[in-house]
Amino acid sequence: MKENIIQIKSYAFAVRIVKVYQYLCEEKKEYVLSKQLLRSGTSIGANIEEAIGGQSGKDFYAKLTIAYKEARETHYWVRLLTDTYYLSKEENESLLYDIDELLKIIGSIQKTLRANNS
């Protein structure tokens, strides 16, 4: 099977988000915002997986769009958790770097699909 970079990166990011969630619950006793981060951060990879298994090109594109939106939402929660002092500046920068990378890859795939379907 051919290596799929967005699949690999989104899965690795989901694992990282689960660990951040565990840290926030165990160390910071934060349960509400961290649950939102967990949902959106792991949803990115889940929607990528659904896109890969999509039944049509439209289905693939629709799931990619959801993954992109979930990445944007995750970006928001990371910033909020940082500005409310649950995450450090270093944690923030590292997570945002990964999210930005996912956003660029997903956006690039979407742009290519739009160009090919024009």
N, CA, C and O atoms as a printed pandas DataFrame, in Angstrom:
     atom_number atom_name residue_name chain_id  residue_number  x_coord  y_coord  z_coord
0              1         N          MET        A               1    0.836   -1.177    0.000
1              2        CA          MET        A               1    0.000    0.000    0.000
2              3         C          MET        A               1    0.885    1.247    0.000
3              4         O          MET        A               1    1.878    1.304    0.725
4              5         N          LYS        A               2    0.534    2.226   -0.796
5              6        CA          LYS        A               2    1.303    3.461   -0.915
6              7         C          LYS        A               2    1.208    4.290    0.369
7              8         O          LYS        A               2    0.141    4.396    0.973
8              9         N          GLU        A               3    2.328    4.871    0.775
9             10        CA          GLU        A               3    2.361    5.713    1.966
10            11         C          GLU        A               3    1.537    6.971    1.736
11            12         O          GLU        A               3    1.701    7.648    0.721
12            13         N          ASN        A               4    0.663    7.280    2.664
13            14        CA          ASN        A               4   -0.213    8.434    2.569
14            15         C          ASN        A               4    0.173    9.407    3.685
15            16         O          ASN        A               4   -0.130    9.166    4.854
16            17         N          ILE        A               5    0.833   10.491    3.326
17            18        CA          ILE        A               5    1.405   11.405    4.314
18            19         C          ILE        A               5    0.346   12.058    5.196
19            20         O          ILE        A               5    0.564   12.216    6.398
20            21         N          ILE        A               6   -0.798   12.440    4.625
21            22        CA          ILE        A               6   -1.832   13.074    5.443
22            23         C          ILE        A               6   -2.449   12.072    6.412
23            24         O          ILE        A               6   -2.817   12.426    7.532
24            25         N          GLN        A               7   -2.557   10.843    5.982
25            26        CA          GLN        A               7   -3.076    9.793    6.859
26            27         C          GLN        A               7   -2.115    9.567    8.031
27            28         O          GLN        A               7   -2.545    9.468    9.181
28            29         N          ILE        A               8   -0.840    9.488    7.742
29            30        CA          ILE        A               8    0.178    9.265    8.780
30            31         C          ILE        A               8    0.238   10.447    9.740
31            32         O          ILE        A               8    0.226   10.257   10.956
32            33         N          LYS        A               9    0.302   11.650    9.212
33            34        CA          LYS        A               9    0.426   12.846   10.049
34            35         C          LYS        A               9   -0.831   13.103   10.881
35            36         O          LYS        A               9   -0.730   13.508   12.040
36            37         N          SER        A              10   -2.003   12.875   10.310
37            38        CA          SER        A              10   -3.229   13.118   11.072
38            39         C          SER        A              10   -3.388   12.090   12.190
39            40         O          SER        A              10   -3.904   12.413   13.260
40            41         N          TYR        A              11   -2.949   10.859   11.949
41            42        CA          TYR        A              11   -3.002    9.842   12.994
42            43         C          TYR        A              11   -2.018   10.171   14.119
43            44         O          TYR        A              11   -2.368   10.091   15.297
44            45         N          ALA        A              12   -0.801   10.538   13.759
45            46        CA          ALA        A              12    0.202   10.905   14.764
46            47         C          ALA        A              12   -0.277   12.106   15.582
47            48         O          ALA        A              12   -0.052   12.174   16.791
48            49         N          PHE        A              13   -0.936   13.045   14.913
49            50        CA          PHE        A              13   -1.465   14.206   15.617
50            51         C          PHE        A              13   -2.574   13.786   16.585
51            52         O          PHE        A              13   -2.646   14.305   17.699
52            53         N          ALA        A              14   -3.432   12.863   16.178
53            54        CA          ALA        A              14   -4.501   12.369   17.055
54            55         C          ALA        A              14   -3.916   11.718   18.307
55            56         O          ALA        A              14   -4.420   11.924   19.411
56            57         N          VAL        A              15   -2.863   10.938   18.134
57            58        CA          VAL        A              15   -2.197   10.313   19.293
58            59         C          VAL        A              15   -1.676   11.402   20.221
59            60         O          VAL        A              15   -1.820   11.313   21.441
60            61         N          ARG        A              16   -1.086   12.404   19.648
61            62        CA          ARG        A              16   -0.554   13.518   20.441
62            63         C          ARG        A              16   -1.677   14.242   21.194
63            64         O          ARG        A              16   -1.511   14.607   22.358
64            65         N          ILE        A              17   -2.798   14.445   20.540
65            66        CA          ILE        A              17   -3.934   15.125   21.169
66            67         C          ILE        A              17   -4.473   14.307   22.341
67            68         O          ILE        A              17   -4.834   14.872   23.373
68            69         N          VAL        A              18   -4.530   12.993   22.192
69            70        CA          VAL        A              18   -4.978   12.140   23.295
70            71         C          VAL        A              18   -4.049   12.319   24.494
71            72         O          VAL        A              18   -4.510   12.392   25.634
72            73         N          LYS        A              19   -2.755   12.388   24.240
73            74        CA          LYS        A              19   -1.789   12.575   25.336
74            75         C          LYS        A              19   -1.930   13.950   25.986
75            76         O          LYS        A              19   -1.812   14.076   27.205
76            77         N          VAL        A              20   -2.180   14.976   25.181
77            78        CA          VAL        A              20   -2.408   16.323   25.729
78            79         C          VAL        A              20   -3.670   16.312   26.581
79            80         O          VAL        A              20   -3.698   16.903   27.661
80            81         N          TYR        A              21   -4.705   15.647   26.104
81            82        CA          TYR        A              21   -5.960   15.536   26.862
82            83         C          TYR        A              21   -5.705   14.863   28.213
83            84         O          TYR        A              21   -6.179   15.338   29.244
84            85         N          GLN        A              22   -4.966   13.772   28.205
85            86        CA          GLN        A              22   -4.654   13.066   29.452
86            87         C          GLN        A              22   -3.890   13.987   30.407
87            88         O          GLN        A              22   -4.180   14.029   31.602
88            89         N          TYR        A              23   -2.923   14.715   29.877
89            90        CA          TYR        A              23   -2.142   15.660   30.679
90            91         C          TYR        A              23   -3.054   16.732   31.284
91            92         O          TYR        A              23   -2.971   17.018   32.479
92            93         N          LEU        A              24   -3.917   17.317   30.463
93            94        CA          LEU        A              24   -4.795   18.386   30.949
94            95         C          LEU        A              24   -5.734   17.880   32.042
95            96         O          LEU        A              24   -5.998   18.596   33.008
96            97         N          CYS        A              25   -6.233   16.673   31.902
97            98        CA          CYS        A              25   -7.128   16.109   32.913
98            99         C          CYS        A              25   -6.382   15.739   34.191
99           100         O          CYS        A              25   -6.825   16.063   35.293
100          101         N          GLU        A              26   -5.250   15.060   34.037
101          102        CA          GLU        A              26   -4.530   14.557   35.201
102          103         C          GLU        A              26   -3.736   15.639   35.927
103          104         O          GLU        A              26   -3.757   15.703   37.156
104          105         N          GLU        A              27   -3.049   16.475   35.188
105          106        CA          GLU        A              27   -2.161   17.471   35.797
106          107         C          GLU        A              27   -2.836   18.815   36.064
107          108         O          GLU        A              27   -2.578   19.444   37.089
108          109         N          LYS        A              28   -3.688   19.251   35.158
109          110        CA          LYS        A              28   -4.294   20.580   35.265
110          111         C          LYS        A              28   -5.733   20.535   35.769
111          112         O          LYS        A              28   -6.326   21.575   36.059
112          113         N          LYS        A              29   -6.289   19.340   35.873
113          114        CA          LYS        A              29   -7.681   19.156   36.313
114          115         C          LYS        A              29   -8.649   19.969   35.460
115          116         O          LYS        A              29   -9.602   20.561   35.966
116          117         N          GLU        A              30   -8.386   19.982   34.161
117          118        CA          GLU        A              30   -9.231   20.703   33.208
118          119         C          GLU        A              30   -9.978   19.665   32.391
119          120         O          GLU        A              30   -9.361   18.794   31.779
120          121         N          TYR        A              31  -11.311   19.753   32.377
121          122        CA          TYR        A              31  -12.112   18.697   31.750
122          123         C          TYR        A              31  -13.025   19.171   30.625
123          124         O          TYR        A              31  -13.442   18.360   29.798
124          125         N          VAL        A              32  -13.339   20.435   30.574
125          126        CA          VAL        A              32  -14.319   20.923   29.597
126          127         C          VAL        A              32  -13.641   21.318   28.288
127          128         O          VAL        A              32  -13.964   20.774   27.232
128          129         N          LEU        A              33  -12.714   22.252   28.352
129          130        CA          LEU        A              33  -12.018   22.689   27.139
130          131         C          LEU        A              33  -11.198   21.555   26.542
131          132         O          LEU        A              33  -11.120   21.410   25.322
132          133         N          SER        A              34  -10.591   20.757   27.405
133          134        CA          SER        A              34   -9.754   19.655   26.915
134          135         C          SER        A              34  -10.594   18.608   26.176
135          136         O          SER        A              34  -10.101   17.973   25.244
136          137         N          LYS        A              35  -11.843   18.425   26.578
137          138        CA          LYS        A              35  -12.730   17.484   25.885
138          139         C          LYS        A              35  -13.025   18.004   24.474
139          140         O          LYS        A              35  -13.099   17.221   23.528
140          141         N          GLN        A              36  -13.191   19.313   24.336
141          142        CA          GLN        A              36  -13.408   19.910   23.014
142          143         C          GLN        A              36  -12.178   19.697   22.137
143          144         O          GLN        A              36  -12.293   19.352   20.962
144          145         N          LEU        A              37  -11.004   19.907   22.722
145          146        CA          LEU        A              37   -9.748   19.683   21.998
146          147         C          LEU        A              37   -9.636   18.223   21.561
147          148         O          LEU        A              37   -9.245   17.936   20.430
148          149         N          LEU        A              38   -9.978   17.313   22.455
149          150        CA          LEU        A              38   -9.926   15.884   22.133
150          151         C          LEU        A              38  -10.839   15.545   20.967
151          152         O          LEU        A              38  -10.443   14.822   20.053
152          153         N          ARG        A              39  -12.049   16.060   20.996
153          154        CA          ARG        A              39  -13.020   15.754   19.936
154          155         C          ARG        A              39  -12.565   16.280   18.580
155          156         O          ARG        A              39  -12.552   15.546   17.593
156          157         N          SER        A              40  -12.188   17.563   18.541
157          158        CA          SER        A              40  -11.820   18.138   17.243
158          159         C          SER        A              40  -10.467   17.617   16.764
159          160         O          SER        A              40  -10.286   17.359   15.574
160          161         N          GLY        A              41   -9.517   17.463   17.685
161          162        CA          GLY        A              41   -8.175   17.031   17.306
162          163         C          GLY        A              41   -8.107   15.606   16.782
163          164         O          GLY        A              41   -7.308   15.302   15.896
164          165         N          THR        A              42   -8.943   14.735   17.327
165          166        CA          THR        A              42   -8.950   13.347   16.844
166          167         C          THR        A              42   -9.875   13.185   15.633
167          168         O          THR        A              42   -9.741   12.233   14.863
168          169         N          SER        A              43  -10.798   14.108   15.476
169          170        CA          SER        A              43  -11.726   14.059   14.348
170          171         C          SER        A              43  -11.032   14.331   13.013
171          172         O          SER        A              43  -11.496   13.875   11.968
172          173         N          ILE        A              44   -9.944   15.059   13.046
173          174        CA          ILE        A              44   -9.210   15.357   11.815
174          175         C          ILE        A              44   -8.818   14.045   11.129
175          176         O          ILE        A              44   -9.147   13.821    9.964
176          177         N          GLY        A              45   -8.123   13.198   11.851
177          178        CA          GLY        A              45   -7.670   11.923   11.298
178          179         C          GLY        A              45   -8.812   10.990   10.957
179          180         O          GLY        A              45   -8.751   10.268    9.962
180          181         N          ALA        A              46   -9.862   10.999   11.780
181          182        CA          ALA        A              46  -11.018   10.146   11.503
182          183         C          ALA        A              46  -11.660   10.537   10.172
183          184         O          ALA        A              46  -12.059    9.670    9.395
184          185         N          ASN        A              47  -11.757   11.830    9.914
185          186        CA          ASN        A              47  -12.341   12.279    8.648
186          187         C          ASN        A              47  -11.409   12.033    7.470
187          188         O          ASN        A              47  -11.876   11.798    6.356
188          189         N          ILE        A              48  -10.119   12.082    7.692
189          190        CA          ILE        A              48   -9.163   11.720    6.639
190          191         C          ILE        A              48   -9.363   10.250    6.276
191          192         O          ILE        A              48   -9.402    9.898    5.097
192          193         N          GLU        A              49   -9.488    9.399    7.283
193          194        CA          GLU        A              49   -9.724    7.969    7.038
194          195         C          GLU        A              49  -11.024    7.762    6.258
195          196         O          GLU        A              49  -11.076    6.961    5.324
196          197         N          GLU        A              50  -12.068    8.489    6.650
197          198        CA          GLU        A              50  -13.331    8.369    5.928
198          199         C          GLU        A              50  -13.188    8.846    4.491
199          200         O          GLU        A              50  -13.764    8.255    3.577
200          201         N          ALA        A              51  -12.424    9.913    4.288
201          202        CA          ALA        A              51  -12.207   10.432    2.929
202          203         C          ALA        A              51  -11.520    9.378    2.070
203          204         O          ALA        A              51  -11.911    9.149    0.925
204          205         N          ILE        A              52  -10.503    8.745    2.622
205          206        CA          ILE        A              52   -9.760    7.725    1.877
206          207         C          ILE        A              52  -10.684    6.579    1.488
207          208         O          ILE        A              52  -10.545    6.004    0.408
208          209         N          GLY        A              53  -11.618    6.248    2.359
209          210        CA          GLY        A              53  -12.554    5.165    2.068
210          211         C          GLY        A              53  -13.827    5.646    1.396
211          212         O          GLY        A              53  -14.797    4.895    1.286
212          213         N          GLY        A              54  -13.829    6.891    0.949
213          214        CA          GLY        A              54  -15.024    7.472    0.340
214          215         C          GLY        A              54  -15.501    6.733   -0.889
215          216         O          GLY        A              54  -14.723    6.077   -1.582
216          217         N          GLN        A              55  -16.796    6.849   -1.152
217          218        CA          GLN        A              55  -17.409    6.137   -2.267
218          219         C          GLN        A              55  -17.327    6.891   -3.579
219          220         O          GLN        A              55  -17.553    6.318   -4.645
220          221         N          SER        A              56  -17.002    8.187   -3.506
221          222        CA          SER        A              56  -16.927    8.992   -4.725
222          223         C          SER        A              56  -15.968   10.151   -4.511
223          224         O          SER        A              56  -15.520   10.402   -3.392
224          225         N          GLY        A              57  -15.662   10.846   -5.576
225          226        CA          GLY        A              57  -14.821   12.029   -5.473
226          227         C          GLY        A              57  -15.468   13.108   -4.626
227          228         O          GLY        A              57  -14.793   13.800   -3.863
228          229         N          LYS        A              58  -16.784   13.250   -4.764
229          230        CA          LYS        A              58  -17.517   14.243   -3.960
230          231         C          LYS        A              58  -17.467   13.882   -2.480
231          232         O          LYS        A              58  -17.312   14.754   -1.625
232          233         N          ASP        A              59  -17.598   12.603   -2.188
233          234        CA          ASP        A              59  -17.531   12.117   -0.810
234          235         C          ASP        A              59  -16.133   12.387   -0.230
235          236         O          ASP        A              59  -15.998   12.850    0.903
236          237         N          PHE        A              60  -15.113   12.092   -1.019
237          238        CA          PHE        A              60  -13.732   12.348   -0.604
238          239         C          PHE        A              60  -13.538   13.821   -0.260
239          240         O          PHE        A              60  -12.995   14.159    0.791
240          241         N          TYR        A              61  -13.989   14.688   -1.156
241          242        CA          TYR        A              61  -13.831   16.132   -0.959
242          243         C          TYR        A              61  -14.622   16.612    0.266
243          244         O          TYR        A              61  -14.134   17.444    1.031
244          245         N          ALA        A              62  -15.822   16.096    0.448
245          246        CA          ALA        A              62  -16.653   16.499    1.584
246          247         C          ALA        A              62  -15.984   16.138    2.912
247          248         O          ALA        A              62  -15.980   16.941    3.846
248          249         N          LYS        A              63  -15.424   14.943    2.993
249          250        CA          LYS        A              63  -14.757   14.519    4.236
250          251         C          LYS        A              63  -13.478   15.317    4.470
251          252         O          LYS        A              63  -13.137   15.629    5.611
252          253         N          LEU        A              64  -12.772   15.646    3.394
253          254        CA          LEU        A              64  -11.583   16.502    3.534
254          255         C          LEU        A              64  -11.973   17.872    4.068
255          256         O          LEU        A              64  -11.262   18.450    4.890
256          257         N          THR        A              65  -13.102   18.391    3.601
257          258        CA          THR        A              65  -13.572   19.688    4.064
258          259         C          THR        A              65  -13.889   19.647    5.552
259          260         O          THR        A              65  -13.586   20.591    6.281
260          261         N          ILE        A              66  -14.492   18.565    5.999
261          262        CA          ILE        A              66  -14.772   18.413    7.432
262          263         C          ILE        A              66  -13.465   18.332    8.216
263          264         O          ILE        A              66  -13.345   18.942    9.278
264          265         N          ALA        A              67  -12.486   17.589    7.705
265          266        CA          ALA        A              67  -11.186   17.487    8.374
266          267         C          ALA        A              67  -10.539   18.867    8.496
267          268         O          ALA        A              67   -9.945   19.193    9.524
268          269         N          TYR        A              68  -10.659   19.669    7.444
269          270        CA          TYR        A              68  -10.090   21.022    7.468
270          271         C          TYR        A              68  -10.772   21.864    8.548
271          272         O          TYR        A              68  -10.104   22.570    9.304
272          273         N          LYS        A              69  -12.096   21.788    8.616
273          274        CA          LYS        A              69  -12.846   22.543    9.624
274          275         C          LYS        A              69  -12.469   22.093   11.036
275          276         O          LYS        A              69  -12.339   22.919   11.939
276          277         N          GLU        A              70  -12.298   20.807   11.220
277          278        CA          GLU        A              70  -11.911   20.287   12.534
278          279         C          GLU        A              70  -10.508   20.767   12.923
279          280         O          GLU        A              70  -10.244   21.049   14.092
280          281         N          ALA        A              71   -9.623   20.857   11.944
281          282        CA          ALA        A              71   -8.275   21.377   12.209
282          283         C          ALA        A              71   -8.345   22.847   12.617
283          284         O          ALA        A              71   -7.625   23.275   13.520
284          285         N          ARG        A              72   -9.208   23.622   11.957
285          286        CA          ARG        A              72   -9.394   25.031   12.334
286          287         C          ARG        A              72   -9.919   25.126   13.762
287          288         O          ARG        A              72   -9.459   25.957   14.545
288          289         N          GLU        A              73  -10.881   24.272   14.097
289          290        CA          GLU        A              73  -11.433   24.277   15.452
290          291         C          GLU        A              73  -10.356   23.899   16.476
291          292         O          GLU        A              73  -10.271   24.502   17.546
292          293         N          THR        A              74   -9.552   22.917   16.146
293          294        CA          THR        A              74   -8.473   22.500   17.042
294          295         C          THR        A              74   -7.493   23.649   17.265
295          296         O          THR        A              74   -7.009   23.855   18.378
296          297         N          HIS        A              75   -7.208   24.382   16.216
297          298        CA          HIS        A              75   -6.347   25.574   16.303
298          299         C          HIS        A              75   -6.907   26.534   17.352
299          300         O          HIS        A              75   -6.162   27.070   18.173
300          301         N          TYR        A              76   -8.200   26.741   17.318
301          302        CA          TYR        A              76   -8.885   27.623   18.263
302          303         C          TYR        A              76   -8.713   27.128   19.701
303          304         O          TYR        A              76   -8.344   27.902   20.585
304          305         N          TRP        A              77   -8.979   25.842   19.935
305          306        CA          TRP        A              77   -8.907   25.309   21.297
306          307         C          TRP        A              77   -7.491   25.364   21.851
307          308         O          TRP        A              77   -7.305   25.634   23.037
308          309         N          VAL        A              78   -6.501   25.115   21.020
309          310        CA          VAL        A              78   -5.108   25.204   21.484
310          311         C          VAL        A              78   -4.791   26.638   21.907
311          312         O          VAL        A              78   -4.189   26.862   22.957
312          313         N          ARG        A              79   -5.195   27.593   21.096
313          314        CA          ARG        A              79   -4.953   29.005   21.450
314          315         C          ARG        A              79   -5.672   29.373   22.745
315          316         O          ARG        A              79   -5.098   30.044   23.603
316          317         N          LEU        A              80   -6.919   28.939   22.892
317          318        CA          LEU        A              80   -7.683   29.252   24.092
318          319         C          LEU        A              80   -7.055   28.606   25.330
319          320         O          LEU        A              80   -6.940   29.251   26.373
320          321         N          LEU        A              81   -6.652   27.354   25.222
321          322        CA          LEU        A              81   -6.011   26.677   26.354
322          323         C          LEU        A              81   -4.681   27.333   26.726
323          324         O          LEU        A              81   -4.275   27.303   27.888
324          325         N          THR        A              82   -4.019   27.912   25.758
325          326        CA          THR        A              82   -2.769   28.618   26.041
326          327         C          THR        A              82   -3.053   29.954   26.718
327          328         O          THR        A              82   -2.411   30.303   27.709
328          329         N          ASP        A              83   -3.999   30.684   26.192
329          330        CA          ASP        A              83   -4.306   32.007   26.743
330          331         C          ASP        A              83   -4.967   31.943   28.118
331          332         O          ASP        A              83   -5.041   32.951   28.821
332          333         N          THR        A              84   -5.443   30.770   28.499
333          334        CA          THR        A              84   -6.003   30.579   29.834
334          335         C          THR        A              84   -5.035   29.800   30.738
335          336         O          THR        A              84   -5.411   29.314   31.805
336          337         N          TYR        A              85   -3.795   29.697   30.288
337          338        CA          TYR        A              85   -2.672   29.160   31.065
338          339         C          TYR        A              85   -2.736   27.669   31.371
339          340         O          TYR        A              85   -2.153   27.206   32.352
340          341         N          TYR        A              86   -3.444   26.921   30.531
341          342        CA          TYR        A              86   -3.430   25.468   30.679
342          343         C          TYR        A              86   -2.298   24.835   29.876
343          344         O          TYR        A              86   -1.777   23.784   30.249
344          345         N          LEU        A              87   -1.924   25.474   28.778
345          346        CA          LEU        A              87   -0.807   25.002   27.965
346          347         C          LEU        A              87    0.282   26.060   27.959
347          348         O          LEU        A              87    0.005   27.260   27.966
348          349         N          SER        A              88    1.525   25.597   27.946
349          350        CA          SER        A              88    2.659   26.521   27.911
350          351         C          SER        A              88    2.849   27.074   26.498
351          352         O          SER        A              88    2.281   26.565   25.532
352          353         N          LYS        A              89    3.648   28.111   26.403
353          354        CA          LYS        A              89    3.958   28.692   25.099
354          355         C          LYS        A              89    4.630   27.654   24.195
355          356         O          LYS        A              89    4.351   27.601   22.997
356          357         N          GLU        A              90    5.508   26.836   24.766
357          358        CA          GLU        A              90    6.212   25.813   23.992
358          359         C          GLU        A              90    5.244   24.746   23.472
359          360         O          GLU        A              90    5.320   24.331   22.315
360          361         N          GLU        A              91    4.334   24.311   24.349
361          362        CA          GLU        A              91    3.327   23.335   23.929
362          363         C          GLU        A              91    2.459   23.930   22.828
363          364         O          GLU        A              91    2.149   23.269   21.837
364          365         N          ASN        A              92    2.077   25.177   23.015
365          366        CA          ASN        A              92    1.262   25.898   22.042
366          367         C          ASN        A              92    1.937   25.942   20.682
367          368         O          ASN        A              92    1.333   25.582   19.671
368          369         N          GLU        A              93    3.174   26.377   20.657
369          370        CA          GLU        A              93    3.895   26.524   19.388
370          371         C          GLU        A              93    4.050   25.185   18.678
371          372         O          GLU        A              93    3.902   25.103   17.458
372          373         N          SER        A              94    4.343   24.153   19.429
373          374        CA          SER        A              94    4.532   22.828   18.839
374          375         C          SER        A              94    3.218   22.286   18.263
375          376         O          SER        A              94    3.193   21.766   17.147
376          377         N          LEU        A              95    2.134   22.409   19.027
377          378        CA          LEU        A              95    0.834   21.936   18.545
378          379         C          LEU        A              95    0.362   22.749   17.342
379          380         O          LEU        A              95   -0.128   22.184   16.364
380          381         N          LEU        A              96    0.509   24.070   17.412
381          382        CA          LEU        A              96    0.072   24.916   16.300
382          383         C          LEU        A              96    0.891   24.645   15.045
383          384         O          LEU        A              96    0.363   24.724   13.936
384          385         N          TYR        A              97    2.157   24.331   15.202
385          386        CA          TYR        A              97    2.988   23.981   14.051
386          387         C          TYR        A              97    2.408   22.748   13.353
387          388         O          TYR        A              97    2.277   22.717   12.129
388          389         N          ASP        A              98    2.064   21.737   14.148
389          390        CA          ASP        A              98    1.498   20.504   13.583
390          391         C          ASP        A              98    0.140   20.761   12.935
391          392         O          ASP        A              98   -0.141   20.247   11.852
392          393         N          ILE        A              99   -0.698   21.552   13.593
393          394        CA          ILE        A              99   -2.016   21.862   13.023
394          395         C          ILE        A              99   -1.864   22.635   11.721
395          396         O          ILE        A              99   -2.538   22.340   10.735
396          397         N          ASP        A             100   -0.976   23.623   11.722
397          398        CA          ASP        A             100   -0.755   24.417   10.506
398          399         C          ASP        A             100   -0.268   23.539    9.357
399          400         O          ASP        A             100   -0.651   23.745    8.206
400          401         N          GLU        A             101    0.571   22.569    9.673
401          402        CA          GLU        A             101    1.056   21.653    8.650
402          403         C          GLU        A             101   -0.104   20.824    8.071
403          404         O          GLU        A             101   -0.197   20.639    6.858
404          405         N          LEU        A             102   -0.979   20.333    8.949
405          406        CA          LEU        A             102   -2.144   19.577    8.483
406          407         C          LEU        A             102   -3.055   20.463    7.628
407          408         O          LEU        A             102   -3.551   20.031    6.588
408          409         N          LEU        A             103   -3.268   21.689    8.069
409          410        CA          LEU        A             103   -4.110   22.614    7.307
410          411         C          LEU        A             103   -3.537   22.871    5.914
411          412         O          LEU        A             103   -4.280   22.916    4.934
412          413         N          LYS        A             104   -2.236   23.037    5.826
413          414        CA          LYS        A             104   -1.599   23.271    4.524
414          415         C          LYS        A             104   -1.753   22.068    3.602
415          416         O          LYS        A             104   -2.050   22.222    2.418
416          417         N          ILE        A             105   -1.553   20.883    4.141
417          418        CA          ILE        A             105   -1.656   19.671    3.321
418          419         C          ILE        A             105   -3.100   19.469    2.854
419          420         O          ILE        A             105   -3.348   19.234    1.671
420          421         N          ILE        A             106   -4.042   19.561    3.781
421          422        CA          ILE        A             106   -5.445   19.377    3.417
422          423         C          ILE        A             106   -5.877   20.449    2.420
423          424         O          ILE        A             106   -6.545   20.150    1.431
424          425         N          GLY        A             107   -5.495   21.696    2.683
425          426        CA          GLY        A             107   -5.833   22.786    1.770
426          427         C          GLY        A             107   -5.261   22.575    0.387
427          428         O          GLY        A             107   -5.918   22.867   -0.612
428          429         N          SER        A             108   -4.052   22.074    0.321
429          430        CA          SER        A             108   -3.411   21.801   -0.967
430          431         C          SER        A             108   -4.145   20.701   -1.737
431          432         O          SER        A             108   -4.332   20.797   -2.950
432          433         N          ILE        A             109   -4.556   19.660   -1.019
433          434        CA          ILE        A             109   -5.315   18.578   -1.654
434          435         C          ILE        A             109   -6.639   19.127   -2.190
435          436         O          ILE        A             109   -7.040   18.820   -3.313
436          437         N          GLN        A             110   -7.304   19.936   -1.380
437          438        CA          GLN        A             110   -8.575   20.520   -1.813
438          439         C          GLN        A             110   -8.391   21.399   -3.055
439          440         O          GLN        A             110   -9.192   21.341   -3.989
440          441         N          LYS        A             111   -7.354   22.192   -3.057
441          442        CA          LYS        A             111   -7.079   23.084   -4.196
442          443         C          LYS        A             111   -6.836   22.266   -5.470
443          444         O          LYS        A             111   -7.335   22.605   -6.543
444          445         N          THR        A             112   -6.069   21.199   -5.334
445          446        CA          THR        A             112   -5.795   20.330   -6.481
446          447         C          THR        A             112   -7.083   19.690   -6.998
447          448         O          THR        A             112   -7.318   19.623   -8.204
448          449         N          LEU        A             113   -7.904   19.224   -6.072
449          450        CA          LEU        A             113   -9.177   18.604   -6.482
450          451         C          LEU        A             113  -10.084   19.606   -7.190
451          452         O          LEU        A             113  -10.714   19.273   -8.194
452          453         N          ARG        A             114  -10.152   20.816   -6.678
453          454        CA          ARG        A             114  -10.974   21.854   -7.319
454          455         C          ARG        A             114  -10.457   22.153   -8.710
455          456         O          ARG        A             114  -11.241   22.293   -9.649
456          457         N          ALA        A             115   -9.131   22.254   -8.854
457          458        CA          ALA        A             115   -8.535   22.554  -10.163
458          459         C          ALA        A             115   -8.792   21.429  -11.157
459          460         O          ALA        A             115   -9.033   21.679  -12.338
460          461         N          ASN        A             116   -8.740   20.193  -10.678
461          462        CA          ASN        A             116   -8.953   19.040  -11.567
462          463         C          ASN        A             116  -10.426   18.884  -11.949
463          464         O          ASN        A             116  -10.742   18.274  -12.971
464          465         N          ASN        A             117  -11.307   19.425  -11.144
465          466        CA          ASN        A             117  -12.742   19.297  -11.413
466          467         C          ASN        A             117  -13.325   20.537  -12.099
467          468         O          ASN        A             117  -14.534   20.619  -12.315
468          469         N          SER        A             118  -12.474   21.487  -12.434
469          470        CA          SER        A             118  -12.960   22.706  -13.087
470          471         C          SER        A             118  -13.078   22.516  -14.585
471          472         O          SER        A             118  -13.473   23.441  -15.296
